[in-house]
């Protein structure tokens, strides 16, 4: 558990990586196979890229558009933020895209019980200065109508760095399918610090999935409708090299709090 907290600082940017299992002695020599699929334009119209500027540093997070004015992200992504630069409407970060909109904001609401040590209540909201105009490529997502159950297929997405050794973000938004695991199973790896308001996700055992798109969305499809069931919160201190699950803040237990803040 010692390294649990430090992990969010090590992996302060968002990444999705899937790699073939290789013997450990190969790991540092062999470039890993980076997986996840490229998202297509318009696939995740709620996905926000957030550059957070604090008094000390600048870092990248994901987020999800919840309404024309509010973006949901992780608490540690807004904590101490002075200015947020937010990109919406494009699956790419930097390639030319006429659908991209870039806005800035300084207003955020951090969950009052956010605990940076235990990473409990790792949830926060950013308010845009003006309501954004919705387009084919910019649409809000929906809060869940039911809890996220154990061993459900979910989708994680992000622009995060694609390997432990490559601090660069991916220009193209990537996504990968994983499963929610039970908190009992996750506690066997991370201990009792896994609270009921967290959920861990993991890929196939023969694949090894590592996700750490801090602040980014965890999506469950019910029919064809995506629901925002989680927010990326932490990854194992062992990093992408490990097959340890990654941790998310469940959104369902926070729906009343979110609604009280954003007034929907
Ligand atoms: C999910 O797993 C937990 C143990 O972590 C268990 O207490 C709970 O009953 C399970 N939920 C369902 C719906 O089976």
PDB file of C-alpha atoms and ligand atoms in Angstrom:
ATOM      1  CA  UNK A   1       0.000   0.000   0.000  1.00  0.00           C
ATOM      2  CA  UNK A   2       3.003   2.284   0.451  1.00  0.00           C
ATOM      3  CA  UNK A   3       3.232   3.139  -3.168  1.00  0.00           C
ATOM      4  CA  UNK A   4      -0.477   3.499  -3.665  1.00  0.00           C
ATOM      5  CA  UNK A   5      -0.619   7.247  -3.323  1.00  0.00           C
ATOM      6  CA  UNK A   6       2.545   8.022  -5.184  1.00  0.00           C
ATOM      7  CA  UNK A   7       1.146   6.239  -8.171  1.00  0.00           C
ATOM      8  CA  UNK A   8      -1.159   9.058  -9.099  1.00  0.00           C
ATOM      9  CA  UNK A   9       1.740  11.444  -9.219  1.00  0.00           C
ATOM     10  CA  UNK A  10       3.899   9.147 -11.248  1.00  0.00           C
ATOM     11  CA  UNK A  11       1.091   8.603 -13.694  1.00  0.00           C
ATOM     12  CA  UNK A  12      -0.301  12.058 -13.690  1.00  0.00           C
ATOM     13  CA  UNK A  13      -1.083  11.896 -17.356  1.00  0.00           C
ATOM     14  CA  UNK A  14      -3.528   9.720 -19.076  1.00  0.00           C
ATOM     15  CA  UNK A  15      -2.586   6.579 -20.877  1.00  0.00           C
ATOM     16  CA  UNK A  16      -4.010   3.398 -22.173  1.00  0.00           C
ATOM     17  CA  UNK A  17      -1.703   0.592 -22.915  1.00  0.00           C
ATOM     18  CA  UNK A  18      -2.208  -3.046 -23.608  1.00  0.00           C
ATOM     19  CA  UNK A  19       0.771  -5.256 -23.862  1.00  0.00           C
ATOM     20  CA  UNK A  20       1.559  -8.846 -24.473  1.00  0.00           C
ATOM     21  CA  UNK A  21       2.838 -10.724 -21.467  1.00  0.00           C
ATOM     22  CA  UNK A  22       6.568 -11.063 -21.755  1.00  0.00           C
ATOM     23  CA  UNK A  23       9.050 -12.602 -19.382  1.00  0.00           C
ATOM     24  CA  UNK A  24      10.092  -9.967 -16.892  1.00  0.00           C
ATOM     25  CA  UNK A  25      13.700  -9.937 -17.990  1.00  0.00           C
ATOM     26  CA  UNK A  26      12.628  -8.760 -21.414  1.00  0.00           C
ATOM     27  CA  UNK A  27      10.625  -5.866 -20.195  1.00  0.00           C
ATOM     28  CA  UNK A  28      13.197  -3.169 -20.157  1.00  0.00           C
ATOM     29  CA  UNK A  29      14.695  -4.009 -23.492  1.00  0.00           C
ATOM     30  CA  UNK A  30      11.722  -4.758 -25.601  1.00  0.00           C
ATOM     31  CA  UNK A  31       9.295  -2.090 -26.678  1.00  0.00           C
ATOM     32  CA  UNK A  32       5.935  -3.145 -25.435  1.00  0.00           C
ATOM     33  CA  UNK A  33       3.042  -3.707 -27.749  1.00  0.00           C
ATOM     34  CA  UNK A  34       0.775  -0.817 -27.103  1.00  0.00           C
ATOM     35  CA  UNK A  35      -2.828  -1.607 -27.592  1.00  0.00           C
ATOM     36  CA  UNK A  36      -6.126   0.049 -27.382  1.00  0.00           C
ATOM     37  CA  UNK A  37      -7.866   1.045 -30.558  1.00  0.00           C
ATOM     38  CA  UNK A  38      -7.979   4.486 -32.073  1.00  0.00           C
ATOM     39  CA  UNK A  39     -11.317   6.136 -31.489  1.00  0.00           C
ATOM     40  CA  UNK A  40     -13.053   7.476 -34.561  1.00  0.00           C
ATOM     41  CA  UNK A  41     -14.271  11.023 -34.898  1.00  0.00           C
ATOM     42  CA  UNK A  42     -17.564  11.447 -33.092  1.00  0.00           C
ATOM     43  CA  UNK A  43     -17.292   8.186 -31.125  1.00  0.00           C
ATOM     44  CA  UNK A  44     -16.807   9.774 -27.720  1.00  0.00           C
ATOM     45  CA  UNK A  45     -18.347  13.195 -28.100  1.00  0.00           C
ATOM     46  CA  UNK A  46     -18.106  13.906 -24.372  1.00  0.00           C
ATOM     47  CA  UNK A  47     -14.361  13.320 -24.074  1.00  0.00           C
ATOM     48  CA  UNK A  48     -12.482  16.347 -22.774  1.00  0.00           C
ATOM     49  CA  UNK A  49      -8.733  16.897 -22.734  1.00  0.00           C
ATOM     50  CA  UNK A  50      -7.780  19.007 -19.737  1.00  0.00           C
ATOM     51  CA  UNK A  51      -4.482  20.806 -19.137  1.00  0.00           C
ATOM     52  CA  UNK A  52      -4.372  21.813 -15.495  1.00  0.00           C
ATOM     53  CA  UNK A  53      -2.129  24.635 -14.361  1.00  0.00           C
ATOM     54  CA  UNK A  54      -1.463  24.777 -10.620  1.00  0.00           C
ATOM     55  CA  UNK A  55       0.897  27.162  -8.795  1.00  0.00           C
ATOM     56  CA  UNK A  56       3.647  24.564  -9.082  1.00  0.00           C
ATOM     57  CA  UNK A  57       3.076  22.518 -12.167  1.00  0.00           C
ATOM     58  CA  UNK A  58       1.097  21.769 -15.275  1.00  0.00           C
ATOM     59  CA  UNK A  59      -0.324  18.357 -16.079  1.00  0.00           C
ATOM     60  CA  UNK A  60      -2.809  16.569 -18.278  1.00  0.00           C
ATOM     61  CA  UNK A  61      -6.078  14.895 -17.396  1.00  0.00           C
ATOM     62  CA  UNK A  62      -9.130  13.538 -19.109  1.00  0.00           C
ATOM     63  CA  UNK A  63     -12.672  14.521 -18.322  1.00  0.00           C
ATOM     64  CA  UNK A  64     -16.220  14.086 -19.513  1.00  0.00           C
ATOM     65  CA  UNK A  65     -18.706  16.740 -20.566  1.00  0.00           C
ATOM     66  CA  UNK A  66     -21.845  16.428 -18.426  1.00  0.00           C
ATOM     67  CA  UNK A  67     -23.798  19.430 -19.644  1.00  0.00           C
ATOM     68  CA  UNK A  68     -23.134  22.530 -21.721  1.00  0.00           C
ATOM     69  CA  UNK A  69     -21.348  24.052 -18.730  1.00  0.00           C
ATOM     70  CA  UNK A  70     -19.808  21.303 -16.646  1.00  0.00           C
ATOM     71  CA  UNK A  71     -17.020  18.764 -17.024  1.00  0.00           C
ATOM     72  CA  UNK A  72     -16.607  15.881 -14.619  1.00  0.00           C
ATOM     73  CA  UNK A  73     -13.078  14.760 -13.798  1.00  0.00           C
ATOM     74  CA  UNK A  74     -11.021  13.438 -10.913  1.00  0.00           C
ATOM     75  CA  UNK A  75     -10.594  15.481  -7.759  1.00  0.00           C
ATOM     76  CA  UNK A  76      -6.818  15.373  -8.037  1.00  0.00           C
ATOM     77  CA  UNK A  77      -7.155  16.834 -11.543  1.00  0.00           C
ATOM     78  CA  UNK A  78      -8.739  20.040 -10.249  1.00  0.00           C
ATOM     79  CA  UNK A  79      -7.137  20.291  -6.807  1.00  0.00           C
ATOM     80  CA  UNK A  80      -5.169  23.584  -6.593  1.00  0.00           C
ATOM     81  CA  UNK A  81      -5.976  24.364 -10.217  1.00  0.00           C
ATOM     82  CA  UNK A  82      -5.540  27.971 -11.270  1.00  0.00           C
ATOM     83  CA  UNK A  83      -6.475  27.636 -14.899  1.00  0.00           C
ATOM     84  CA  UNK A  84      -7.749  24.760 -16.990  1.00  0.00           C
ATOM     85  CA  UNK A  85      -7.342  24.683 -20.743  1.00  0.00           C
ATOM     86  CA  UNK A  86      -9.903  22.291 -22.182  1.00  0.00           C
ATOM     87  CA  UNK A  87     -10.160  20.766 -25.635  1.00  0.00           C
ATOM     88  CA  UNK A  88     -13.482  19.372 -26.794  1.00  0.00           C
ATOM     89  CA  UNK A  89     -14.844  18.085 -30.083  1.00  0.00           C
ATOM     90  CA  UNK A  90     -11.786  16.334 -31.467  1.00  0.00           C
ATOM     91  CA  UNK A  91     -10.368  12.861 -31.038  1.00  0.00           C
ATOM     92  CA  UNK A  92      -6.923  14.317 -31.613  1.00  0.00           C
ATOM     93  CA  UNK A  93      -5.019  16.633 -29.330  1.00  0.00           C
ATOM     94  CA  UNK A  94      -2.965  18.545 -31.844  1.00  0.00           C
ATOM     95  CA  UNK A  95      -3.712  17.519 -35.421  1.00  0.00           C
ATOM     96  CA  UNK A  96      -5.713  20.042 -37.423  1.00  0.00           C
ATOM     97  CA  UNK A  97      -9.382  19.533 -36.715  1.00  0.00           C
ATOM     98  CA  UNK A  98     -12.056  22.114 -37.499  1.00  0.00           C
ATOM     99  CA  UNK A  99     -14.344  20.454 -34.934  1.00  0.00           C
ATOM    100  CA  UNK A 100     -12.029  21.173 -32.007  1.00  0.00           C
ATOM    101  CA  UNK A 101     -13.040  23.846 -29.534  1.00  0.00           C
ATOM    102  CA  UNK A 102     -10.549  25.117 -26.959  1.00  0.00           C
ATOM    103  CA  UNK A 103     -11.844  26.896 -23.888  1.00  0.00           C
ATOM    104  CA  UNK A 104     -10.341  28.046 -20.624  1.00  0.00           C
ATOM    105  CA  UNK A 105     -11.809  28.054 -17.167  1.00  0.00           C
ATOM    106  CA  UNK A 106     -10.729  28.827 -13.629  1.00  0.00           C
ATOM    107  CA  UNK A 107     -13.793  27.651 -11.781  1.00  0.00           C
ATOM    108  CA  UNK A 108     -13.937  24.234 -10.235  1.00  0.00           C
ATOM    109  CA  UNK A 109     -15.711  22.376  -7.465  1.00  0.00           C
ATOM    110  CA  UNK A 110     -13.679  19.740  -5.664  1.00  0.00           C
ATOM    111  CA  UNK A 111     -15.551  17.169  -3.601  1.00  0.00           C
ATOM    112  CA  UNK A 112     -15.431  18.495  -0.015  1.00  0.00           C
ATOM    113  CA  UNK A 113     -14.263  15.112   1.290  1.00  0.00           C
ATOM    114  CA  UNK A 114     -11.537  14.557  -1.284  1.00  0.00           C
ATOM    115  CA  UNK A 115      -8.590  13.022   0.516  1.00  0.00           C
ATOM    116  CA  UNK A 116      -5.321  13.260  -1.414  1.00  0.00           C
ATOM    117  CA  UNK A 117      -3.718  10.659   0.856  1.00  0.00           C
ATOM    118  CA  UNK A 118      -6.295   7.915   0.570  1.00  0.00           C
ATOM    119  CA  UNK A 119      -7.607   9.201  -2.797  1.00  0.00           C
ATOM    120  CA  UNK A 120     -11.117   8.831  -1.437  1.00  0.00           C
ATOM    121  CA  UNK A 121     -13.818  10.944  -3.080  1.00  0.00           C
ATOM    122  CA  UNK A 122     -11.515  11.640  -6.017  1.00  0.00           C
ATOM    123  CA  UNK A 123     -14.066  13.609  -7.980  1.00  0.00           C
ATOM    124  CA  UNK A 124     -14.369  17.196  -9.129  1.00  0.00           C
ATOM    125  CA  UNK A 125     -16.148  19.405 -11.607  1.00  0.00           C
ATOM    126  CA  UNK A 126     -14.976  22.225 -13.848  1.00  0.00           C
ATOM    127  CA  UNK A 127     -17.397  24.920 -14.859  1.00  0.00           C
ATOM    128  CA  UNK A 128     -16.954  26.483 -18.278  1.00  0.00           C
ATOM    129  CA  UNK A 129     -17.054  30.265 -18.462  1.00  0.00           C
ATOM    130  CA  UNK A 130     -19.883  30.175 -20.967  1.00  0.00           C
ATOM    131  CA  UNK A 131     -22.164  27.337 -22.040  1.00  0.00           C
ATOM    132  CA  UNK A 132     -20.580  25.526 -24.962  1.00  0.00           C
ATOM    133  CA  UNK A 133     -22.396  25.118 -28.255  1.00  0.00           C
ATOM    134  CA  UNK A 134     -23.217  21.474 -28.829  1.00  0.00           C
ATOM    135  CA  UNK A 135     -22.317  19.985 -32.204  1.00  0.00           C
ATOM    136  CA  UNK A 136     -22.202  16.544 -33.787  1.00  0.00           C
ATOM    137  CA  UNK A 137     -18.791  16.216 -32.139  1.00  0.00           C
ATOM    138  CA  UNK A 138     -19.555  17.820 -28.781  1.00  0.00           C
ATOM    139  CA  UNK A 139     -22.326  16.180 -26.764  1.00  0.00           C
ATOM    140  CA  UNK A 140     -22.614  15.555 -23.042  1.00  0.00           C
ATOM    141  CA  UNK A 141     -22.711  12.098 -21.555  1.00  0.00           C
ATOM    142  CA  UNK A 142     -25.122  10.747 -18.990  1.00  0.00           C
ATOM    143  CA  UNK A 143     -24.754   9.813 -15.348  1.00  0.00           C
ATOM    144  CA  UNK A 144     -25.555   6.191 -14.556  1.00  0.00           C
ATOM    145  CA  UNK A 145     -29.035   5.073 -13.618  1.00  0.00           C
ATOM    146  CA  UNK A 146     -27.835   2.000 -11.756  1.00  0.00           C
ATOM    147  CA  UNK A 147     -24.714   0.895  -9.858  1.00  0.00           C
ATOM    148  CA  UNK A 148     -21.829  -0.611 -11.785  1.00  0.00           C
ATOM    149  CA  UNK A 149     -21.994  -4.319 -11.073  1.00  0.00           C
ATOM    150  CA  UNK A 150     -19.092  -6.701 -10.618  1.00  0.00           C
ATOM    151  CA  UNK A 151     -17.555  -8.231 -13.733  1.00  0.00           C
ATOM    152  CA  UNK A 152     -19.238  -6.001 -16.273  1.00  0.00           C
ATOM    153  CA  UNK A 153     -17.660  -5.063 -19.586  1.00  0.00           C
ATOM    154  CA  UNK A 154     -16.772  -1.403 -19.608  1.00  0.00           C
ATOM    155  CA  UNK A 155     -14.806   0.921 -21.869  1.00  0.00           C
ATOM    156  CA  UNK A 156     -11.924   3.132 -20.839  1.00  0.00           C
ATOM    157  CA  UNK A 157     -10.608   5.895 -23.034  1.00  0.00           C
ATOM    158  CA  UNK A 158      -7.882   8.452 -23.066  1.00  0.00           C
ATOM    159  CA  UNK A 159      -4.976  10.179 -24.717  1.00  0.00           C
ATOM    160  CA  UNK A 160      -2.539   9.031 -22.099  1.00  0.00           C
ATOM    161  CA  UNK A 161       1.016   8.139 -22.555  1.00  0.00           C
ATOM    162  CA  UNK A 162       1.340   4.872 -24.332  1.00  0.00           C
ATOM    163  CA  UNK A 163       4.187   3.375 -22.348  1.00  0.00           C
ATOM    164  CA  UNK A 164       6.005   3.757 -19.058  1.00  0.00           C
ATOM    165  CA  UNK A 165       9.020   5.053 -20.939  1.00  0.00           C
ATOM    166  CA  UNK A 166       7.263   7.444 -23.269  1.00  0.00           C
ATOM    167  CA  UNK A 167       5.955  10.474 -21.439  1.00  0.00           C
ATOM    168  CA  UNK A 168       4.352  11.805 -24.596  1.00  0.00           C
ATOM    169  CA  UNK A 169       0.613  11.787 -24.875  1.00  0.00           C
ATOM    170  CA  UNK A 170      -1.054   9.975 -27.729  1.00  0.00           C
ATOM    171  CA  UNK A 171      -2.338  12.397 -30.351  1.00  0.00           C
ATOM    172  CA  UNK A 172      -5.299  10.134 -31.091  1.00  0.00           C
ATOM    173  CA  UNK A 173      -7.843   9.216 -28.463  1.00  0.00           C
ATOM    174  CA  UNK A 174      -7.635   5.506 -27.668  1.00  0.00           C
ATOM    175  CA  UNK A 175     -10.083   3.131 -26.055  1.00  0.00           C
ATOM    176  CA  UNK A 176     -10.029  -0.401 -24.755  1.00  0.00           C
ATOM    177  CA  UNK A 177     -12.569  -2.807 -23.287  1.00  0.00           C
ATOM    178  CA  UNK A 178     -11.978  -4.028 -19.745  1.00  0.00           C
ATOM    179  CA  UNK A 179     -14.019  -5.598 -16.950  1.00  0.00           C
ATOM    180  CA  UNK A 180     -15.010  -4.188 -13.596  1.00  0.00           C
ATOM    181  CA  UNK A 181     -13.782  -6.519 -10.879  1.00  0.00           C
ATOM    182  CA  UNK A 182     -15.317  -6.877  -7.441  1.00  0.00           C
ATOM    183  CA  UNK A 183     -13.963  -4.679  -4.682  1.00  0.00           C
ATOM    184  CA  UNK A 184     -13.224  -7.826  -2.690  1.00  0.00           C
ATOM    185  CA  UNK A 185     -10.895  -8.965  -5.478  1.00  0.00           C
ATOM    186  CA  UNK A 186      -9.339  -5.520  -5.801  1.00  0.00           C
ATOM    187  CA  UNK A 187      -8.672  -5.349  -2.040  1.00  0.00           C
ATOM    188  CA  UNK A 188      -6.595  -8.487  -2.367  1.00  0.00           C
ATOM    189  CA  UNK A 189      -4.191  -6.397  -4.445  1.00  0.00           C
ATOM    190  CA  UNK A 190      -4.415  -2.916  -2.944  1.00  0.00           C
ATOM    191  CA  UNK A 191      -5.734  -3.613   0.549  1.00  0.00           C
ATOM    192  CA  UNK A 192      -8.474  -1.989   2.547  1.00  0.00           C
ATOM    193  CA  UNK A 193      -7.824   1.410   1.010  1.00  0.00           C
ATOM    194  CA  UNK A 194     -10.183   0.372  -1.775  1.00  0.00           C
ATOM    195  CA  UNK A 195     -13.399   1.944  -0.550  1.00  0.00           C
ATOM    196  CA  UNK A 196     -16.906   1.121  -1.668  1.00  0.00           C
ATOM    197  CA  UNK A 197     -16.924   4.263  -3.796  1.00  0.00           C
ATOM    198  CA  UNK A 198     -14.038   2.985  -5.897  1.00  0.00           C
ATOM    199  CA  UNK A 199     -14.008   0.318  -8.565  1.00  0.00           C
ATOM    200  CA  UNK A 200     -11.108  -1.498 -10.178  1.00  0.00           C
ATOM    201  CA  UNK A 201     -10.960  -2.589 -13.791  1.00  0.00           C
ATOM    202  CA  UNK A 202      -8.770  -5.094 -15.531  1.00  0.00           C
ATOM    203  CA  UNK A 203      -8.266  -6.477 -19.008  1.00  0.00           C
ATOM    204  CA  UNK A 204      -7.876 -10.034 -20.143  1.00  0.00           C
ATOM    205  CA  UNK A 205      -5.274 -12.072 -18.325  1.00  0.00           C
ATOM    206  CA  UNK A 206      -3.587 -13.095 -21.533  1.00  0.00           C
ATOM    207  CA  UNK A 207      -3.366  -9.496 -22.611  1.00  0.00           C
ATOM    208  CA  UNK A 208      -2.508  -7.379 -19.608  1.00  0.00           C
ATOM    209  CA  UNK A 209      -4.255  -4.073 -19.653  1.00  0.00           C
ATOM    210  CA  UNK A 210      -3.048  -0.983 -17.989  1.00  0.00           C
ATOM    211  CA  UNK A 211      -5.129   2.094 -17.841  1.00  0.00           C
ATOM    212  CA  UNK A 212      -4.485   5.296 -16.076  1.00  0.00           C
ATOM    213  CA  UNK A 213      -6.369   7.985 -17.850  1.00  0.00           C
ATOM    214  CA  UNK A 214      -6.599  10.197 -14.808  1.00  0.00           C
ATOM    215  CA  UNK A 215      -9.891  12.011 -14.764  1.00  0.00           C
ATOM    216  CA  UNK A 216     -10.991  10.203 -17.892  1.00  0.00           C
ATOM    217  CA  UNK A 217     -14.236   8.398 -18.401  1.00  0.00           C
ATOM    218  CA  UNK A 218     -15.160   4.818 -17.652  1.00  0.00           C
ATOM    219  CA  UNK A 219     -18.159   3.993 -19.799  1.00  0.00           C
ATOM    220  CA  UNK A 220     -20.778   1.281 -19.604  1.00  0.00           C
ATOM    221  CA  UNK A 221     -23.020   0.795 -22.607  1.00  0.00           C
ATOM    222  CA  UNK A 222     -26.603  -0.135 -21.902  1.00  0.00           C
ATOM    223  CA  UNK A 223     -27.932  -0.850 -25.335  1.00  0.00           C
ATOM    224  CA  UNK A 224     -26.227   1.770 -27.447  1.00  0.00           C
ATOM    225  CA  UNK A 225     -26.257   4.437 -24.754  1.00  0.00           C
ATOM    226  CA  UNK A 226     -23.028   5.238 -22.938  1.00  0.00           C
ATOM    227  CA  UNK A 227     -23.201   5.931 -19.220  1.00  0.00           C
ATOM    228  CA  UNK A 228     -20.396   7.547 -17.287  1.00  0.00           C
ATOM    229  CA  UNK A 229     -19.917   4.950 -14.549  1.00  0.00           C
ATOM    230  CA  UNK A 230     -16.422   5.893 -13.406  1.00  0.00           C
ATOM    231  CA  UNK A 231     -13.593   8.427 -13.388  1.00  0.00           C
ATOM    232  CA  UNK A 232      -9.999   7.288 -13.691  1.00  0.00           C
ATOM    233  CA  UNK A 233      -8.320   7.768 -10.330  1.00  0.00           C
ATOM    234  CA  UNK A 234      -5.165   5.708  -9.866  1.00  0.00           C
ATOM    235  CA  UNK A 235      -2.999   3.000 -11.338  1.00  0.00           C
ATOM    236  CA  UNK A 236      -0.667   0.590  -9.637  1.00  0.00           C
ATOM    237  CA  UNK A 237       2.653   2.012  -8.537  1.00  0.00           C
ATOM    238  CA  UNK A 238       4.056  -0.884 -10.538  1.00  0.00           C
ATOM    239  CA  UNK A 239       2.911   0.991 -13.595  1.00  0.00           C
ATOM    240  CA  UNK A 240       2.060  -0.213 -17.021  1.00  0.00           C
ATOM    241  CA  UNK A 241       4.461  -3.104 -16.650  1.00  0.00           C
ATOM    242  CA  UNK A 242       2.160  -4.724 -14.151  1.00  0.00           C
ATOM    243  CA  UNK A 243      -1.122  -6.416 -14.823  1.00  0.00           C
ATOM    244  CA  UNK A 244      -2.546  -4.919 -11.664  1.00  0.00           C
ATOM    245  CA  UNK A 245      -5.985  -3.398 -12.096  1.00  0.00           C
ATOM    246  CA  UNK A 246      -6.461   0.338 -12.280  1.00  0.00           C
ATOM    247  CA  UNK A 247      -8.766   2.257 -10.011  1.00  0.00           C
ATOM    248  CA  UNK A 248     -11.744   4.452 -10.718  1.00  0.00           C
ATOM    249  CA  UNK A 249     -14.072   6.593  -8.687  1.00  0.00           C
ATOM    250  CA  UNK A 250     -17.585   5.211  -9.069  1.00  0.00           C
ATOM    251  CA  UNK A 251     -19.937   7.955 -10.213  1.00  0.00           C
ATOM    252  CA  UNK A 252     -23.214   6.339  -9.126  1.00  0.00           C
ATOM    253  CA  UNK A 253     -22.673   6.987  -5.379  1.00  0.00           C
ATOM    254  CA  UNK A 254     -21.946  10.644  -6.225  1.00  0.00           C
ATOM    255  CA  UNK A 255     -24.904  11.380  -8.482  1.00  0.00           C
ATOM    256  CA  UNK A 256     -26.746  13.378  -5.816  1.00  0.00           C
ATOM    257  CA  UNK A 257     -23.644  15.422  -5.048  1.00  0.00           C
ATOM    258  CA  UNK A 258     -23.011  16.076  -8.756  1.00  0.00           C
ATOM    259  CA  UNK A 259     -26.599  17.087  -9.366  1.00  0.00           C
ATOM    260  CA  UNK A 260     -26.547  19.424  -6.377  1.00  0.00           C
ATOM    261  CA  UNK A 261     -23.487  21.184  -7.830  1.00  0.00           C
ATOM    262  CA  UNK A 262     -24.457  21.417 -11.472  1.00  0.00           C
ATOM    263  CA  UNK A 263     -28.178  21.798 -10.919  1.00  0.00           C
ATOM    264  CA  UNK A 264     -29.499  19.286 -13.455  1.00  0.00           C
TER     265      UNK A 264
HETATM  266  C1  LIG B   1     -19.882  -7.490  -5.782  1.00  0.00           C
HETATM  267  O1  LIG B   1     -18.812  -7.921  -4.995  1.00  0.00           O
HETATM  268  C2  LIG B   1     -18.883  -7.542  -3.638  1.00  0.00           C
HETATM  269  C3  LIG B   1     -17.613  -7.961  -2.978  1.00  0.00           C
HETATM  270  O2  LIG B   1     -16.613  -7.067  -3.335  1.00  0.00           O
HETATM  271  C4  LIG B   1     -20.080  -8.170  -2.990  1.00  0.00           C
HETATM  272  O3  LIG B   1     -20.167  -7.748  -1.649  1.00  0.00           O
HETATM  273  C5  LIG B   1     -21.319  -7.742  -3.755  1.00  0.00           C
HETATM  274  O4  LIG B   1     -22.449  -8.404  -3.227  1.00  0.00           O
HETATM  275  C6  LIG B   1     -21.178  -8.041  -5.230  1.00  0.00           C
HETATM  276  N1  LIG B   1     -22.305  -7.455  -5.926  1.00  0.00           N
HETATM  277  C7  LIG B   1     -23.148  -8.170  -6.631  1.00  0.00           C
HETATM  278  C8  LIG B   1     -24.271  -7.418  -7.245  1.00  0.00           C
HETATM  279  O5  LIG B   1     -23.035  -9.365  -6.797  1.00  0.00           O
END
